Amino acid sequence: EDQVTQSPEALRLQEGESSSLNCSYTVSGLRGLFWYRQDPGKGPEFLFTLYSAGEEKEKERLKATLTKKESFLHITAPKPEDSATYLCAVNTDKLIFGTGTRLQVFP
Amino acid sequence: DAGITQSPRHKVTETGTPVTLRCHQTENHRYMYWYRQDPGHGLRLIHYSYGVKDTDKGEVSDGYSVSRSKTEDFLLTLESATSSQTSVYFCAISEFAENTEAFFGQGTRLTVV
């Protein structure tokens, strides 16, 4: 069965303390992996698409990487405005979402 | 922001009543989706559309129907609402092939009492 697991469920960081979020997957045929950011009471906001192992994408303090089994979202020197839930989704013949990592960055 | 508007944003309804949620897009994207989001489950696909009058079921389609009579509008109907359908519903659109990156609306919080 296709499955997507995100860890940790929640993460508290001090401003400037870099860390990584994990998205591990077991799927029969990966056509792409997506990262989204979701703020409370809002819809997910698209961040990145990764298609093949070894691929990397960057946007401001965020960097997403992909291997054959997992993806990491690295957050460098986070700020309080980076606080949100980060979702990953894998595309097989359908889009399967993980349950997200709730990130809190405090001053 | 992608031009996606969901209405209503909040609704409380009684068990057994029909409910229709609307998604309107101004991007002229071919693909439209309805998801529900529940704690511990992530986003789950209810139905999707790949063109006017072309729709298909997702993983949690029981108790829901959809219609798409125009490119810009995708309606989700709960035929007879139940408490298990209390959720936050999101509409999404994508331009290219099915399941490429999707852009989401702001969501509709539905409570069935």
mmCIF file of C-alpha atoms in Angstrom:
data_model
loop_
_atom_site.group_PDB
_atom_site.id
_atom_site.type_symbol
_atom_site.label_atom_id
_atom_site.label_comp_id
_atom_site.label_asym_id
_atom_site.label_seq_id
_atom_site.Cartn_x
_atom_site.Cartn_y
_atom_site.Cartn_z
ATOM 1 C CA GLU A 1 0.000 0.000 0.000
ATOM 2 C CA ASP A 2 1.265 3.473 -0.889
ATOM 3 C CA GLN A 3 2.141 5.448 2.208
ATOM 4 C CA VAL A 4 3.582 8.809 3.202
ATOM 5 C CA THR A 5 4.907 9.484 6.706
ATOM 6 C CA GLN A 6 6.102 12.823 7.995
ATOM 7 C CA SER A 7 8.255 13.344 11.058
ATOM 8 C CA PRO A 8 8.364 14.820 13.541
ATOM 9 C CA GLU A 9 4.692 15.625 14.097
ATOM 10 C CA ALA A 10 5.673 18.848 15.817
ATOM 11 C CA LEU A 11 8.892 20.805 16.092
ATOM 12 C CA ARG A 12 9.747 23.808 18.212
ATOM 13 C CA LEU A 13 12.789 25.836 17.214
ATOM 14 C CA GLN A 14 14.386 28.962 18.478
ATOM 15 C CA GLU A 15 14.847 31.683 15.893
ATOM 16 C CA GLY A 16 18.059 30.956 13.979
ATOM 17 C CA GLU A 17 18.167 27.268 14.962
ATOM 18 C CA SER A 18 18.364 25.263 11.735
ATOM 19 C CA SER A 19 16.665 21.884 11.401
ATOM 20 C CA SER A 20 15.131 19.417 8.953
ATOM 21 C CA LEU A 21 11.707 17.921 8.411
ATOM 22 C CA ASN A 22 11.368 14.434 7.001
ATOM 23 C CA CYS A 23 8.930 12.903 4.538
ATOM 24 C CA SER A 24 9.405 9.190 3.951
ATOM 25 C CA TYR A 25 7.381 7.311 1.382
ATOM 26 C CA THR A 26 6.704 3.836 0.096
ATOM 27 C CA VAL A 27 4.988 4.004 -3.258
ATOM 28 C CA SER A 28 4.880 1.828 -6.324
ATOM 29 C CA GLY A 29 5.816 4.500 -8.815
ATOM 30 C CA LEU A 30 6.807 8.027 -7.845
ATOM 31 C CA ARG A 31 5.895 10.720 -10.370
ATOM 32 C CA GLY A 32 6.806 13.611 -8.145
ATOM 33 C CA LEU A 33 6.940 14.840 -4.579
ATOM 34 C CA PHE A 34 5.442 18.133 -3.443
ATOM 35 C CA TRP A 35 5.990 20.302 -0.402
ATOM 36 C CA TYR A 36 3.323 22.682 0.853
ATOM 37 C CA ARG A 37 3.085 25.168 3.679
ATOM 38 C CA GLN A 38 -0.219 25.587 5.513
ATOM 39 C CA ASP A 39 -1.020 28.416 7.890
ATOM 40 C CA PRO A 40 -3.881 28.044 10.407
ATOM 41 C CA GLY A 41 -7.265 28.551 8.803
ATOM 42 C CA LYS A 42 -5.843 28.686 5.283
ATOM 43 C CA GLY A 43 -5.325 26.363 2.363
ATOM 44 C CA PRO A 44 -1.993 24.742 1.607
ATOM 45 C CA GLU A 45 0.451 26.951 -0.284
ATOM 46 C CA PHE A 46 2.639 25.260 -2.880
ATOM 47 C CA LEU A 47 6.388 25.390 -2.208
ATOM 48 C CA PHE A 48 8.320 22.851 -4.293
ATOM 49 C CA THR A 49 8.100 19.937 -6.691
ATOM 50 C CA LEU A 50 10.853 17.304 -6.846
ATOM 51 C CA TYR A 51 10.869 14.624 -9.510
ATOM 52 C CA SER A 52 14.015 12.541 -9.198
ATOM 53 C CA ALA A 53 16.492 11.363 -6.575
ATOM 54 C CA GLY A 54 19.271 13.864 -6.072
ATOM 55 C CA GLU A 55 17.160 16.836 -7.052
ATOM 56 C CA GLU A 56 17.207 19.913 -4.816
ATOM 57 C CA LYS A 57 15.089 23.078 -4.773
ATOM 58 C CA GLU A 58 15.571 26.233 -2.705
ATOM 59 C CA LYS A 59 13.396 29.148 -1.721
ATOM 60 C CA GLU A 60 14.591 31.704 0.793
ATOM 61 C CA ARG A 61 15.403 29.767 3.989
ATOM 62 C CA LEU A 62 13.934 26.498 2.715
ATOM 63 C CA LYS A 63 15.693 23.771 0.795
ATOM 64 C CA ALA A 64 14.042 20.537 -0.304
ATOM 65 C CA THR A 65 15.945 17.397 -1.244
ATOM 66 C CA LEU A 66 14.849 14.015 -2.543
ATOM 67 C CA THR A 67 16.209 10.469 -2.301
ATOM 68 C CA LYS A 68 14.631 7.213 -3.422
ATOM 69 C CA LYS A 69 12.947 6.745 -0.064
ATOM 70 C CA GLU A 70 12.502 10.161 1.493
ATOM 71 C CA SER A 71 12.563 13.898 1.163
ATOM 72 C CA PHE A 72 13.904 16.481 3.555
ATOM 73 C CA LEU A 73 12.851 20.062 4.002
ATOM 74 C CA HIS A 74 15.802 21.892 5.491
ATOM 75 C CA ILE A 75 15.087 25.165 7.245
ATOM 76 C CA THR A 76 18.126 27.390 7.690
ATOM 77 C CA ALA A 77 18.104 30.106 10.359
ATOM 78 C CA PRO A 78 14.309 30.075 10.692
ATOM 79 C CA LYS A 79 12.300 33.127 11.673
ATOM 80 C CA PRO A 80 8.987 33.255 13.567
ATOM 81 C CA GLU A 81 7.160 33.842 10.260
ATOM 82 C CA ASP A 82 8.250 30.366 9.146
ATOM 83 C CA SER A 83 5.893 28.915 11.760
ATOM 84 C CA ALA A 84 3.328 26.787 9.929
ATOM 85 C CA THR A 85 2.419 23.212 9.157
ATOM 86 C CA TYR A 86 4.499 21.741 6.344
ATOM 87 C CA LEU A 87 2.882 19.049 4.233
ATOM 88 C CA CYS A 88 4.434 16.694 1.750
ATOM 89 C CA ALA A 89 2.564 14.781 -0.922
ATOM 90 C CA VAL A 90 3.642 12.117 -3.366
ATOM 91 C CA ASN A 91 2.223 11.669 -6.812
ATOM 92 C CA THR A 92 1.727 8.105 -7.972
ATOM 93 C CA ASP A 93 -1.454 7.664 -9.960
ATOM 94 C CA LYS A 94 -3.025 9.831 -7.280
ATOM 95 C CA LEU A 95 -1.803 12.429 -4.845
ATOM 96 C CA ILE A 96 -1.159 11.087 -1.324
ATOM 97 C CA PHE A 97 -0.585 13.586 1.471
ATOM 98 C CA GLY A 98 1.249 13.108 4.728
ATOM 99 C CA THR A 99 -0.257 14.426 7.949
ATOM 100 C CA GLY A 100 2.263 17.236 8.233
ATOM 101 C CA THR A 101 4.851 18.655 10.592
ATOM 102 C CA ARG A 102 3.711 21.562 12.742
ATOM 103 C CA LEU A 103 6.661 23.946 13.063
ATOM 104 C CA GLN A 104 6.826 26.652 15.701
ATOM 105 C CA VAL A 105 9.693 29.136 15.658
ATOM 106 C CA PHE A 106 9.895 31.374 18.683
ATOM 107 C CA PRO A 107 12.026 34.495 19.152
ATOM 108 C CA ASP B 1 -2.375 33.811 -5.200
ATOM 109 C CA ALA B 2 -4.192 31.497 -7.576
ATOM 110 C CA GLY B 3 -7.704 32.738 -8.245
ATOM 111 C CA ILE B 4 -9.726 30.196 -6.309
ATOM 112 C CA THR B 5 -12.772 31.138 -4.289
ATOM 113 C CA GLN B 6 -14.666 28.735 -2.078
ATOM 114 C CA SER B 7 -18.117 29.426 -0.739
ATOM 115 C CA PRO B 8 -19.367 29.385 1.865
ATOM 116 C CA ARG B 9 -16.318 29.655 4.123
ATOM 117 C CA HIS B 10 -18.212 28.333 7.123
ATOM 118 C CA LYS B 11 -21.424 26.360 7.390
ATOM 119 C CA VAL B 12 -23.357 24.583 10.105
ATOM 120 C CA THR B 13 -26.004 22.172 8.941
ATOM 121 C CA GLU B 14 -28.222 19.486 10.385
ATOM 122 C CA THR B 15 -27.848 15.766 9.881
ATOM 123 C CA GLY B 16 -29.784 14.530 6.889
ATOM 124 C CA THR B 17 -29.870 17.794 4.958
ATOM 125 C CA PRO B 18 -28.226 18.233 1.554
ATOM 126 C CA VAL B 19 -25.327 20.665 1.359
ATOM 127 C CA THR B 20 -23.550 22.129 -1.663
ATOM 128 C CA LEU B 21 -20.116 23.699 -1.571
ATOM 129 C CA ARG B 22 -18.888 25.803 -4.457
ATOM 130 C CA CYS B 23 -15.430 26.274 -5.908
ATOM 131 C CA HIS B 24 -14.859 29.003 -8.460
ATOM 132 C CA GLN B 25 -11.582 29.563 -10.324
ATOM 133 C CA THR B 26 -10.405 32.362 -12.572
ATOM 134 C CA GLU B 27 -7.273 30.569 -13.835
ATOM 135 C CA ASN B 28 -8.935 28.516 -16.588
ATOM 136 C CA HIS B 29 -7.204 25.393 -15.251
ATOM 137 C CA ARG B 30 -8.429 22.090 -16.565
ATOM 138 C CA TYR B 31 -8.188 20.020 -13.385
ATOM 139 C CA MET B 32 -10.171 20.665 -10.229
ATOM 140 C CA TYR B 33 -10.244 18.672 -6.995
ATOM 141 C CA TRP B 34 -12.160 18.425 -3.763
ATOM 142 C CA TYR B 35 -10.283 17.316 -0.632
ATOM 143 C CA ARG B 36 -11.245 16.981 2.975
ATOM 144 C CA GLN B 37 -8.791 17.553 5.809
ATOM 145 C CA ASP B 38 -9.208 15.874 9.178
ATOM 146 C CA PRO B 39 -6.829 15.622 12.129
ATOM 147 C CA GLY B 40 -4.594 12.576 11.823
ATOM 148 C CA HIS B 41 -5.602 11.852 8.231
ATOM 149 C CA GLY B 42 -4.030 14.511 6.126
ATOM 150 C CA LEU B 43 -5.737 15.680 2.978
ATOM 151 C CA ARG B 44 -7.855 13.046 1.272
ATOM 152 C CA LEU B 45 -9.257 13.271 -2.225
ATOM 153 C CA ILE B 46 -13.041 13.125 -2.531
ATOM 154 C CA HIS B 47 -13.644 13.725 -6.251
ATOM 155 C CA TYR B 48 -11.855 15.394 -9.087
ATOM 156 C CA SER B 49 -12.613 16.739 -12.538
ATOM 157 C CA TYR B 50 -10.481 16.681 -15.675
ATOM 158 C CA GLY B 51 -12.809 18.807 -17.769
ATOM 159 C CA VAL B 52 -16.341 20.078 -18.132
ATOM 160 C CA LYS B 53 -18.719 17.256 -17.238
ATOM 161 C CA ASP B 54 -15.758 14.893 -16.732
ATOM 162 C CA THR B 55 -15.409 13.765 -13.135
ATOM 163 C CA ASP B 56 -14.102 10.786 -11.219
ATOM 164 C CA LYS B 57 -14.056 9.435 -7.696
ATOM 165 C CA GLY B 58 -11.268 9.797 -5.181
ATOM 166 C CA GLU B 59 -10.496 7.678 -2.144
ATOM 167 C CA VAL B 60 -13.332 8.957 0.101
ATOM 168 C CA SER B 61 -16.184 9.585 -2.338
ATOM 169 C CA ASP B 62 -19.038 7.780 -0.543
ATOM 170 C CA GLY B 63 -21.819 10.222 0.366
ATOM 171 C CA TYR B 64 -20.543 12.913 -1.991
ATOM 172 C CA SER B 65 -21.325 13.908 -5.553
ATOM 173 C CA VAL B 66 -19.854 16.561 -7.813
ATOM 174 C CA SER B 67 -20.737 18.494 -10.910
ATOM 175 C CA ARG B 68 -18.812 20.663 -13.315
ATOM 176 C CA SER B 69 -20.952 22.412 -15.902
ATOM 177 C CA LYS B 70 -18.439 25.190 -16.595
ATOM 178 C CA THR B 71 -14.650 25.278 -16.576
ATOM 179 C CA GLU B 72 -14.599 27.717 -13.690
ATOM 180 C CA ASP B 73 -17.052 26.052 -11.307
ATOM 181 C CA PHE B 74 -16.844 22.758 -9.435
ATOM 182 C CA LEU B 75 -19.613 21.900 -6.998
ATOM 183 C CA LEU B 76 -19.449 19.371 -4.177
ATOM 184 C CA THR B 77 -22.748 18.069 -2.817
ATOM 185 C CA LEU B 78 -23.271 16.119 0.368
ATOM 186 C CA GLU B 79 -26.447 14.298 -0.488
ATOM 187 C CA SER B 80 -27.542 13.740 3.113
ATOM 188 C CA ALA B 81 -25.060 15.185 5.568
ATOM 189 C CA THR B 82 -23.793 13.050 8.439
ATOM 190 C CA SER B 83 -21.679 13.955 11.458
ATOM 191 C CA SER B 84 -18.746 12.044 9.949
ATOM 192 C CA GLN B 85 -18.692 14.627 7.176
ATOM 193 C CA THR B 86 -17.820 17.389 9.614
ATOM 194 C CA SER B 87 -14.498 18.519 8.204
ATOM 195 C CA VAL B 88 -12.609 21.238 6.422
ATOM 196 C CA TYR B 89 -13.079 21.000 2.662
ATOM 197 C CA PHE B 90 -10.534 22.311 0.213
ATOM 198 C CA CYS B 91 -10.841 22.872 -3.489
ATOM 199 C CA ALA B 92 -7.693 22.718 -5.595
ATOM 200 C CA ILE B 93 -6.820 23.339 -9.224
ATOM 201 C CA SER B 94 -3.982 22.299 -11.473
ATOM 202 C CA GLU B 95 -3.158 23.359 -14.988
ATOM 203 C CA PHE B 96 -1.420 20.390 -16.519
ATOM 204 C CA ALA B 97 -1.739 16.659 -16.207
ATOM 205 C CA GLU B 98 -3.668 15.181 -13.376
ATOM 206 C CA ASN B 99 -1.871 15.353 -10.042
ATOM 207 C CA THR B 100 0.787 17.850 -10.968
ATOM 208 C CA GLU B 101 1.276 20.665 -8.475
ATOM 209 C CA ALA B 102 -2.069 21.879 -7.268
ATOM 210 C CA PHE B 103 -3.118 25.253 -5.857
ATOM 211 C CA PHE B 104 -5.619 25.329 -3.049
ATOM 212 C CA GLY B 105 -8.497 27.518 -2.013
ATOM 213 C CA GLN B 106 -8.993 28.871 1.497
ATOM 214 C CA GLY B 107 -11.236 26.058 2.611
ATOM 215 C CA THR B 108 -14.787 25.603 3.874
ATOM 216 C CA ARG B 109 -15.321 24.560 7.459
ATOM 217 C CA LEU B 110 -18.445 22.407 7.584
ATOM 218 C CA THR B 111 -20.056 21.290 10.823
ATOM 219 C CA VAL B 112 -22.859 18.746 10.757
ATOM 220 C CA VAL B 113 -24.890 18.687 13.978
#
